[in-house]
JSON list of C-alpha atoms in Angstrom, two decimals:
[
{"chain": "F", "resi": 1, "resn": "LEU", "atom": "CA", "xyz": [-3.63, 0.48, 13.38]},
{"chain": "F", "resi": 2, "resn": "ILE", "atom": "CA", "xyz": [-2.14, -1.48, 10.50]},
{"chain": "F", "resi": 3, "resn": "LEU", "atom": "CA", "xyz": [-5.51, -2.77, 9.37]},
{"chain": "F", "resi": 4, "resn": "PHE", "atom": "CA", "xyz": [-6.86, 0.78, 9.47]},
{"chain": "F", "resi": 5, "resn": "LEU", "atom": "CA", "xyz": [-3.92, 2.06, 7.42]},
{"chain": "F", "resi": 6, "resn": "LEU", "atom": "CA", "xyz": [-4.42, -0.73, 4.87]},
{"chain": "F", "resi": 7, "resn": "GLU", "atom": "CA", "xyz": [-8.10, 0.17, 4.58]},
{"chain": "F", "resi": 8, "resn": "LEU", "atom": "CA", "xyz": [-7.19, 3.80, 3.93]},
{"chain": "F", "resi": 9, "resn": "CYS", "atom": "CA", "xyz": [-4.50, 2.74, 1.46]},
{"chain": "F", "resi": 10, "resn": "GLY", "atom": "CA", "xyz": [-6.98, 0.69, -0.55]},
{"chain": "F", "resi": 11, "resn": "ASP", "atom": "CA", "xyz": [-9.63, 3.41, -0.52]},
{"chain": "F", "resi": 12, "resn": "GLU", "atom": "CA", "xyz": [-7.22, 6.11, -1.63]},
{"chain": "F", "resi": 13, "resn": "TYR", "atom": "CA", "xyz": [-5.61, 3.95, -4.30]},
{"chain": "F", "resi": 14, "resn": "GLY", "atom": "CA", "xyz": [-9.05, 3.14, -5.70]},
{"chain": "F", "resi": 15, "resn": "ALA", "atom": "CA", "xyz": [-9.90, 6.84, -5.76]},
{"chain": "F", "resi": 16, "resn": "GLY", "atom": "CA", "xyz": [-6.57, 7.81, -7.30]},
{"chain": "F", "resi": 17, "resn": "VAL", "atom": "CA", "xyz": [-6.05, 5.14, -9.95]},
{"chain": "F", "resi": 18, "resn": "MET", "atom": "CA", "xyz": [-8.26, 3.94, -12.78]},
{"chain": "F", "resi": 19, "resn": "ASP", "atom": "CA", "xyz": [-7.31, 1.51, -15.53]},
{"chain": "F", "resi": 20, "resn": "ALA", "atom": "CA", "xyz": [-3.66, 1.51, -14.35]},
{"chain": "F", "resi": 21, "resn": "GLY", "atom": "CA", "xyz": [-3.44, 5.28, -14.79]},
{"chain": "F", "resi": 22, "resn": "ILE", "atom": "CA", "xyz": [-3.33, 8.05, -12.20]},
{"chain": "F", "resi": 23, "resn": "ARG", "atom": "CA", "xyz": [-6.68, 9.82, -12.05]},
{"chain": "F", "resi": 24, "resn": "ARG", "atom": "CA", "xyz": [-6.24, 11.81, -8.83]},
{"chain": "F", "resi": 25, "resn": "ALA", "atom": "CA", "xyz": [-2.62, 12.37, -7.84]},
{"chain": "F", "resi": 26, "resn": "PRO", "atom": "CA", "xyz": [-3.31, 13.40, -4.20]},
{"chain": "F", "resi": 27, "resn": "ALA", "atom": "CA", "xyz": [-5.20, 10.16, -3.52]},
{"chain": "F", "resi": 28, "resn": "TYR", "atom": "CA", "xyz": [-2.48, 8.10, -5.24]},
{"chain": "F", "resi": 29, "resn": "GLN", "atom": "CA", "xyz": [0.16, 9.82, -3.11]},
{"chain": "F", "resi": 30, "resn": "ALA", "atom": "CA", "xyz": [-1.87, 9.40, 0.09]},
{"chain": "F", "resi": 31, "resn": "ALA", "atom": "CA", "xyz": [-2.20, 5.66, -0.56]},
{"chain": "F", "resi": 32, "resn": "TYR", "atom": "CA", "xyz": [1.59, 5.43, -0.73]},
{"chain": "F", "resi": 33, "resn": "GLY", "atom": "CA", "xyz": [1.92, 7.29, 2.57]},
{"chain": "F", "resi": 34, "resn": "TYR", "atom": "CA", "xyz": [-0.49, 4.90, 4.29]},
{"chain": "F", "resi": 35, "resn": "ALA", "atom": "CA", "xyz": [1.42, 1.88, 2.96]},
{"chain": "F", "resi": 36, "resn": "VAL", "atom": "CA", "xyz": [4.77, 3.26, 4.11]},
{"chain": "F", "resi": 37, "resn": "THR", "atom": "CA", "xyz": [3.38, 4.13, 7.55]},
{"chain": "F", "resi": 38, "resn": "ALA", "atom": "CA", "xyz": [1.91, 0.65, 7.96]},
{"chain": "F", "resi": 39, "resn": "ARG", "atom": "CA", "xyz": [5.26, -0.91, 7.01]},
{"chain": "F", "resi": 40, "resn": "ASN", "atom": "CA", "xyz": [7.12, 1.32, 9.46]},
{"chain": "F", "resi": 41, "resn": "VAL", "atom": "CA", "xyz": [4.72, 0.45, 12.29]},
{"chain": "F", "resi": 42, "resn": "ALA", "atom": "CA", "xyz": [5.05, -3.28, 11.53]},
{"chain": "F", "resi": 43, "resn": "ARG", "atom": "CA", "xyz": [8.84, -3.04, 11.63]},
{"chain": "F", "resi": 44, "resn": "GLN", "atom": "CA", "xyz": [8.57, -2.07, 15.29]},
{"chain": "F", "resi": 45, "resn": "MET", "atom": "CA", "xyz": [6.48, -5.12, 16.20]},
{"chain": "F", "resi": 46, "resn": "ASP", "atom": "CA", "xyz": [7.97, -8.35, 17.53]},
{"chain": "F", "resi": 47, "resn": "GLY", "atom": "CA", "xyz": [7.24, -11.44, 15.45]},
{"chain": "F", "resi": 48, "resn": "ALA", "atom": "CA", "xyz": [5.85, -9.51, 12.50]},
{"chain": "F", "resi": 49, "resn": "GLY", "atom": "CA", "xyz": [8.32, -10.74, 9.88]},
{"chain": "F", "resi": 50, "resn": "ASP", "atom": "CA", "xyz": [5.66, -12.04, 7.47]},
{"chain": "F", "resi": 51, "resn": "LEU", "atom": "CA", "xyz": [3.63, -8.86, 7.85]},
{"chain": "F", "resi": 52, "resn": "VAL", "atom": "CA", "xyz": [6.69, -6.67, 7.22]},
{"chain": "F", "resi": 53, "resn": "LEU", "atom": "CA", "xyz": [7.44, -8.69, 4.09]},
{"chain": "F", "resi": 54, "resn": "GLU", "atom": "CA", "xyz": [3.91, -8.27, 2.72]},
{"chain": "F", "resi": 55, "resn": "LEU", "atom": "CA", "xyz": [3.95, -4.56, 3.50]},
{"chain": "F", "resi": 56, "resn": "GLU", "atom": "CA", "xyz": [7.35, -4.17, 1.86]},
{"chain": "F", "resi": 57, "resn": "LEU", "atom": "CA", "xyz": [5.97, -5.84, -1.25]},
{"chain": "F", "resi": 58, "resn": "LEU", "atom": "CA", "xyz": [3.02, -3.44, -1.11]},
{"chain": "F", "resi": 59, "resn": "VAL", "atom": "CA", "xyz": [5.28, -0.39, -0.90]},
{"chain": "F", "resi": 60, "resn": "ARG", "atom": "CA", "xyz": [7.35, -1.69, -3.81]},
{"chain": "F", "resi": 61, "resn": "MET", "atom": "CA", "xyz": [4.29, -1.65, -6.04]},
{"chain": "F", "resi": 62, "resn": "TRP", "atom": "CA", "xyz": [4.93, 2.08, -6.46]},
{"chain": "F", "resi": 63, "resn": "PRO", "atom": "CA", "xyz": [7.87, 3.30, -8.56]},
{"chain": "F", "resi": 64, "resn": "SER", "atom": "CA", "xyz": [11.21, 3.26, -6.74]},
{"chain": "F", "resi": 65, "resn": "GLU", "atom": "CA", "xyz": [11.05, 7.07, -6.56]},
{"chain": "F", "resi": 66, "resn": "GLY", "atom": "CA", "xyz": [7.78, 6.87, -4.64]},
{"chain": "F", "resi": 67, "resn": "PRO", "atom": "CA", "xyz": [4.36, 8.15, -5.70]},
{"chain": "F", "resi": 68, "resn": "VAL", "atom": "CA", "xyz": [5.48, 10.07, -8.79]},
{"chain": "F", "resi": 69, "resn": "MET", "atom": "CA", "xyz": [3.51, 10.63, -11.96]},
{"chain": "F", "resi": 70, "resn": "ALA", "atom": "CA", "xyz": [3.98, 7.71, -14.34]},
{"chain": "F", "resi": 71, "resn": "GLU", "atom": "CA", "xyz": [2.45, 6.51, -17.56]},
{"chain": "F", "resi": 72, "resn": "ALA", "atom": "CA", "xyz": [1.24, 3.31, -15.95]},
{"chain": "F", "resi": 73, "resn": "VAL", "atom": "CA", "xyz": [1.00, 2.23, -12.33]},
{"chain": "F", "resi": 74, "resn": "ALA", "atom": "CA", "xyz": [0.02, -1.01, -10.61]},
{"chain": "F", "resi": 75, "resn": "PRO", "atom": "CA", "xyz": [-3.50, -2.03, -11.66]},
{"chain": "F", "resi": 76, "resn": "GLU", "atom": "CA", "xyz": [-6.13, -1.73, -8.98]},
{"chain": "F", "resi": 77, "resn": "PRO", "atom": "CA", "xyz": [-6.79, -5.52, -8.79]},
{"chain": "F", "resi": 78, "resn": "ALA", "atom": "CA", "xyz": [-3.08, -6.22, -8.22]},
{"chain": "F", "resi": 79, "resn": "MET", "atom": "CA", "xyz": [-2.94, -3.59, -5.49]},
{"chain": "F", "resi": 80, "resn": "GLY", "atom": "CA", "xyz": [-6.09, -5.00, -3.90]},
{"chain": "F", "resi": 81, "resn": "THR", "atom": "CA", "xyz": [-4.59, -8.48, -3.88]},
{"chain": "F", "resi": 82, "resn": "GLN", "atom": "CA", "xyz": [-1.43, -7.30, -2.15]},
{"chain": "F", "resi": 83, "resn": "ILE", "atom": "CA", "xyz": [-3.42, -5.33, 0.41]},
{"chain": "F", "resi": 84, "resn": "ALA", "atom": "CA", "xyz": [-5.44, -8.49, 1.10]},
{"chain": "F", "resi": 85, "resn": "ARG", "atom": "CA", "xyz": [-2.21, -10.47, 1.60]},
{"chain": "F", "resi": 86, "resn": "ALA", "atom": "CA", "xyz": [-0.99, -7.85, 4.09]},
{"chain": "F", "resi": 87, "resn": "ARG", "atom": "CA", "xyz": [-4.33, -7.89, 5.90]},
{"chain": "F", "resi": 88, "resn": "LEU", "atom": "CA", "xyz": [-4.14, -11.68, 6.20]},
{"chain": "F", "resi": 89, "resn": "ALA", "atom": "CA", "xyz": [-0.60, -11.49, 7.58]},
{"chain": "F", "resi": 90, "resn": "ALA", "atom": "CA", "xyz": [-1.75, -8.86, 10.10]},
{"chain": "F", "resi": 91, "resn": "SER", "atom": "CA", "xyz": [-4.70, -10.95, 11.19]},
{"chain": "F", "resi": 92, "resn": "LEU", "atom": "CA", "xyz": [-2.40, -13.92, 11.90]},
{"chain": "F", "resi": 93, "resn": "LEU", "atom": "CA", "xyz": [-0.43, -12.00, 14.53]}
]
């Protein structure tokens, strides 16, 4: 489930953000929802401390207010890197 949510998060973020600017707000917001859901699922798993940490870092890549309109957001490569780190942590469970 977490890997699926991370896949959706990456797809939606890529569709919603271009050149560190929001291009499609609904996709940008959906990506945040997938990241938060993945983090919440991981929090319920035993022995998933590293995964929870990586997912928390992923969620914190959005503004502290959540997926709000902003002048600049996390660049797509940085988001992709953090998603990859979370996927690696998930695969090690």
